[in-house]
């Protein structure tokens, strides 16, 4: 190939020189030099394989690596996040009628005794948590959880993503922000009806034995206001003036093996006996009358058709 190209270039040089001599003899201007692009191809050096005749093909990746080629990795591994767990381990089961039964009644005393009997596992978990977090106490911890809860929901109403990520776990973040796009949220924490208290504690491990996570369930009974507006400014849910009494069981978590970890909201336990949520009021378009050319719409004589009763579910 190289010899053929050399012969071709030499022949072109002879033709070019002969043309220039004839043009100069006749008094003509010199022509523009001829440029011939040569197609080239990038080639990799592949060492010859000796003694491979009659043998089966071996490891293709090893031969490509010896030739200087890099194969793309085909077995993709799914990344996991170990900053928090994937769920709630051994979730707390709230007693039916909580915040409505008096502790002096018969049913209230029975529930109180059952909670004391089930607190043995919580005591063992509290000991493990105190080994890694010396400042952990059940008395002042519930008040700290309430402060984290207020800060997280305030950051949610202001759409402060950076602060919200520092207050909630990676599992809780999509649950709090899902469906909030193009909506306006107005939320206020008015007062605490009962002091918050720790009702459940667990210390599970994940991936490897000894990789501990602390999960604490806090009971919080408070008064709040919530109002959600859609992108048109119409009220979808709740009210800013009418407060409601809310009983919540918050789960807060921390990666105990991380010395720089902090307690963050991980989820919420909703009991089966809890009342149903209020339906969401959605904005829909009501089609008007079909007008012919030249007709005008008279709003006073037109009756808006009422839509059929439909139960919306989000």
PDB file of C-alpha atoms in Angstrom, residues 3 8 29 39 49 81 87 90 111 170 196 199 203 209 214 233 240 249 284 292 300 314:
ATOM      1  CA  UNK A   3       4.710   1.562  -2.333  1.00  0.00           C
ATOM      2  CA  UNK A   8       1.093   7.563  -7.392  1.00  0.00           C
ATOM      3  CA  UNK A  29      -0.089  32.109 -14.887  1.00  0.00           C
ATOM      4  CA  UNK A  39      -7.715   8.624   3.603  1.00  0.00           C
ATOM      5  CA  UNK A  49      -0.792 -14.911  18.215  1.00  0.00           C
ATOM      6  CA  UNK A  81     -27.441   4.083  50.428  1.00  0.00           C
ATOM      7  CA  UNK A  87     -37.913   0.995  56.318  1.00  0.00           C
ATOM      8  CA  UNK A  90     -40.530  -3.663  64.225  1.00  0.00           C
ATOM      9  CA  UNK A 111     -53.162  -0.368  77.828  1.00  0.00           C
ATOM     10  CA  UNK A 170     -33.282   9.778  52.145  1.00  0.00           C
ATOM     11  CA  UNK A 196     -44.099  14.547  73.564  1.00  0.00           C
ATOM     12  CA  UNK A 199     -42.888   5.173  73.267  1.00  0.00           C
ATOM     13  CA  UNK A 203     -31.563  -0.617  67.347  1.00  0.00           C
ATOM     14  CA  UNK A 209     -23.511  -7.235  61.802  1.00  0.00           C
ATOM     15  CA  UNK A 214     -31.095   3.802  66.122  1.00  0.00           C
ATOM     16  CA  UNK A 233     -54.460  29.768  43.971  1.00  0.00           C
ATOM     17  CA  UNK A 240     -55.477  28.544  57.574  1.00  0.00           C
ATOM     18  CA  UNK A 249     -46.226   8.830  65.909  1.00  0.00           C
ATOM     19  CA  UNK A 284     -61.720  21.088  36.970  1.00  0.00           C
ATOM     20  CA  UNK A 292     -72.730  29.693  16.601  1.00  0.00           C
ATOM     21  CA  UNK A 300     -77.107  35.691  33.243  1.00  0.00           C
ATOM     22  CA  UNK A 314     -54.690  11.059  45.096  1.00  0.00           C
TER      23      UNK A 314
END
